């Protein structure tokens, strides 16, 4: 394989990894009935005149399987943190004790599990679309190089096959991540 192809594949791989990382973050926000610090990752808190991630105003711990605690560093933002958790759309009901906020994780109903599985599938489809978008960019670059006679038609076939193989690998990884998350969500 030529150096140009390797450089193109490295660039596409880096961008596809970005799509997977984004999917990983989205899926970590879906709760599976067990406490996980990642559950509060998407929560944004209004503090110090702006909206900041929860991780910038406190630390999250898992003292027991169905409980999270948030230790807020500044007493002046405790109520903002509690409000942000309550209004996050995660279905959580925090309780404040001084500068510590206790967040019990309620048992998931079957209906809620199905909703979360559908949301996971939507996130995964977004990941697949992002990976395919990166593939399209790679294919467009390859076609442009072939059109300008920088690569031959035979090279074009090799390049497109390599790009497609890379894409199939990343789509497979998206599907695996989805299957793992669905198994996690459906587990009672």
Coordinates of C-alpha atoms in Angstrom, one line a residue:
X1 CA 0.0 0.0 0.0
X2 CA 1.2 3.5 -0.8
X3 CA 2.0 6.1 1.8
X4 CA -0.8 8.3 0.5
X5 CA -3.3 5.5 1.1
X6 CA -1.9 4.9 4.6
X7 CA -2.2 8.6 5.4
X8 CA -5.8 8.7 4.1
X9 CA -6.7 5.6 6.1
X10 CA -5.1 6.9 9.3
X11 CA -7.1 10.2 8.9
X12 CA -10.4 8.2 8.3
X13 CA -9.6 5.9 11.2
X14 CA -9.1 8.9 13.5
X15 CA -12.4 10.4 12.5
X16 CA -14.2 7.1 12.8
X17 CA -12.8 6.7 16.3
X18 CA -14.2 10.2 17.1
X19 CA -17.6 9.0 16.0
X20 CA -17.3 5.9 18.3
X21 CA -16.2 8.0 21.2
X22 CA -19.2 10.2 20.8
X23 CA -21.5 7.2 20.7
X24 CA -19.7 5.8 23.8
X25 CA -20.5 9.1 25.6
X26 CA -24.1 9.1 24.5
X27 CA -24.6 5.4 25.6
X28 CA -23.0 6.0 29.0
X29 CA -25.7 8.5 29.7
X30 CA -28.4 5.9 29.4
X31 CA -28.9 4.2 32.7
X32 CA -29.3 0.5 33.2
X33 CA -30.7 0.4 36.7
X34 CA -27.3 0.3 38.3
X35 CA -25.5 3.3 39.7
X36 CA -22.6 4.6 37.6
X37 CA -20.8 7.9 37.8
X38 CA -21.2 8.2 34.0
X39 CA -24.9 8.5 34.5
X40 CA -24.5 12.2 35.5
X41 CA -22.0 12.9 32.7
X42 CA -24.6 14.8 30.5
X43 CA -25.8 17.0 33.4
X44 CA -24.9 20.7 33.0
X45 CA -25.1 23.0 36.0
X46 CA -25.8 26.8 36.0
X47 CA -22.9 28.1 38.2
X48 CA -20.7 31.2 38.3
X49 CA -22.6 32.9 35.5
X50 CA -22.4 30.1 33.0
X51 CA -23.4 26.5 32.3
X52 CA -20.7 24.0 33.2
X53 CA -20.5 20.2 33.4
X54 CA -21.3 18.7 36.8
X55 CA -17.7 17.4 37.0
X56 CA -16.5 21.0 37.3
X57 CA -18.5 21.8 40.5
X58 CA -18.4 18.5 42.4
X59 CA -17.3 14.8 42.4
X60 CA -19.6 11.8 41.9
X61 CA -19.3 8.6 43.9
X62 CA -21.1 5.3 44.0
X63 CA -21.4 4.3 47.7
X64 CA -23.8 1.5 46.9
X65 CA -25.3 -0.3 43.9
X66 CA -28.4 1.9 43.6
X67 CA -27.1 5.2 44.9
X68 CA -25.0 8.0 43.7
X69 CA -23.6 10.8 45.8
X70 CA -22.4 14.2 44.5
X71 CA -20.0 16.1 46.8
X72 CA -20.4 19.7 45.7
X73 CA -17.2 21.7 46.4
X74 CA -18.9 25.1 46.8
X75 CA -21.9 25.4 49.0
X76 CA -23.3 28.3 46.9
X77 CA -24.0 26.0 43.9
X78 CA -25.6 23.0 45.8
X79 CA -29.2 24.1 44.9
X80 CA -28.2 24.6 41.3
X81 CA -26.6 21.1 41.1
X82 CA -29.7 19.6 42.7
X83 CA -32.0 21.4 40.2
X84 CA -29.8 20.4 37.2
X85 CA -30.0 16.7 38.2
X86 CA -33.7 16.9 38.7
X87 CA -34.3 18.6 35.4
X88 CA -31.8 16.5 33.4
X89 CA -34.5 14.2 32.0
X90 CA -32.8 11.2 33.6
X91 CA -35.8 10.5 35.9
X92 CA -33.8 11.1 39.1
X93 CA -34.9 12.7 42.3
X94 CA -31.9 14.0 44.3
X95 CA -32.0 14.8 48.0
X96 CA -29.6 17.4 49.6
X97 CA -27.7 16.8 52.8
X98 CA -25.4 19.8 53.4
X99 CA -22.9 19.8 50.5
X100 CA -23.7 16.2 49.6
X101 CA -26.5 15.4 47.2
X102 CA -27.8 11.8 47.4
X103 CA -29.2 10.5 44.1
X104 CA -31.2 7.2 44.5
X105 CA -31.4 5.2 41.3
X106 CA -35.0 3.9 40.9
X107 CA -35.8 0.5 39.6
X108 CA -36.5 0.6 35.9
X109 CA -39.9 -0.5 34.6
X110 CA -40.2 -2.7 31.5
X111 CA -41.6 0.2 29.5
X112 CA -38.7 2.5 30.5
X113 CA -36.2 -0.3 29.6
X114 CA -37.8 -0.5 26.1
X115 CA -37.7 3.3 25.7
X116 CA -34.0 3.3 26.7
X117 CA -33.2 0.5 24.2
X118 CA -34.9 2.5 21.5
X119 CA -32.8 5.6 22.5
X120 CA -29.7 3.4 22.4
X121 CA -30.6 2.2 18.9
X122 CA -31.1 5.9 17.8
X123 CA -27.7 6.8 19.2
X124 CA -26.1 3.8 17.4
X125 CA -27.8 4.8 14.1
X126 CA -26.3 8.3 14.5
X127 CA -22.9 6.6 15.0
X128 CA -23.3 4.5 11.9
X129 CA -24.3 7.7 9.9
X130 CA -21.2 9.5 11.2
X131 CA -19.0 6.6 10.2
X132 CA -20.6 6.4 6.7
X133 CA -20.1 10.2 6.4
X134 CA -16.3 9.7 7.0
X135 CA -16.3 6.9 4.4
X136 CA -18.0 9.2 1.9
X137 CA -15.3 11.8 2.4
X138 CA -12.6 9.2 1.9
X139 CA -14.3 7.9 -1.3
X140 CA -14.7 11.5 -2.6
X141 CA -11.0 12.1 -2.0
X142 CA -10.1 8.9 -3.8
X143 CA -12.4 9.7 -6.8
X144 CA -10.8 13.2 -7.0
X145 CA -7.3 11.7 -7.0
X146 CA -8.3 9.2 -9.7
X147 CA -9.9 12.0 -11.8
X148 CA -6.8 14.1 -11.6
X149 CA -4.7 11.1 -12.7
X150 CA -2.8 11.0 -9.4
X151 CA -3.8 7.4 -8.9
X152 CA -4.7 4.7 -11.5
X153 CA -8.0 2.9 -11.8
X154 CA -6.4 -0.2 -10.3
X155 CA -5.2 1.8 -7.3
X156 CA -8.7 3.3 -7.1
X157 CA -10.2 -0.2 -6.6
X158 CA -7.6 -1.0 -3.9
X159 CA -8.2 2.2 -2.1
X160 CA -12.0 1.9 -2.2
X161 CA -11.8 -1.7 -1.0
X162 CA -9.5 -0.6 1.9
X163 CA -11.9 2.3 2.9
X164 CA -14.9 -0.1 2.7
X165 CA -13.2 -2.7 4.9
X166 CA -12.3 0.0 7.5
X167 CA -16.0 1.2 7.4
X168 CA -17.3 -2.3 7.8
X169 CA -15.0 -2.8 10.8
X170 CA -16.3 0.4 12.5
X171 CA -19.9 -0.3 11.7
X172 CA -19.4 -3.7 13.4
X173 CA -18.0 -2.0 16.4
X174 CA -21.0 0.3 16.6
X175 CA -23.3 -2.7 16.4
X176 CA -21.3 -4.5 19.2
X177 CA -21.5 -1.4 21.4
X178 CA -25.3 -1.3 20.8
X179 CA -25.8 -5.0 21.6
X180 CA -23.8 -4.6 24.8
X181 CA -25.8 -1.6 25.9
X182 CA -29.1 -3.3 25.1
X183 CA -28.1 -6.4 27.1
X184 CA -27.1 -4.1 30.0
X185 CA -30.5 -2.2 29.8
X186 CA -32.6 -5.3 29.6
X187 CA -30.8 -7.0 32.5
X188 CA -33.1 -7.0 35.5

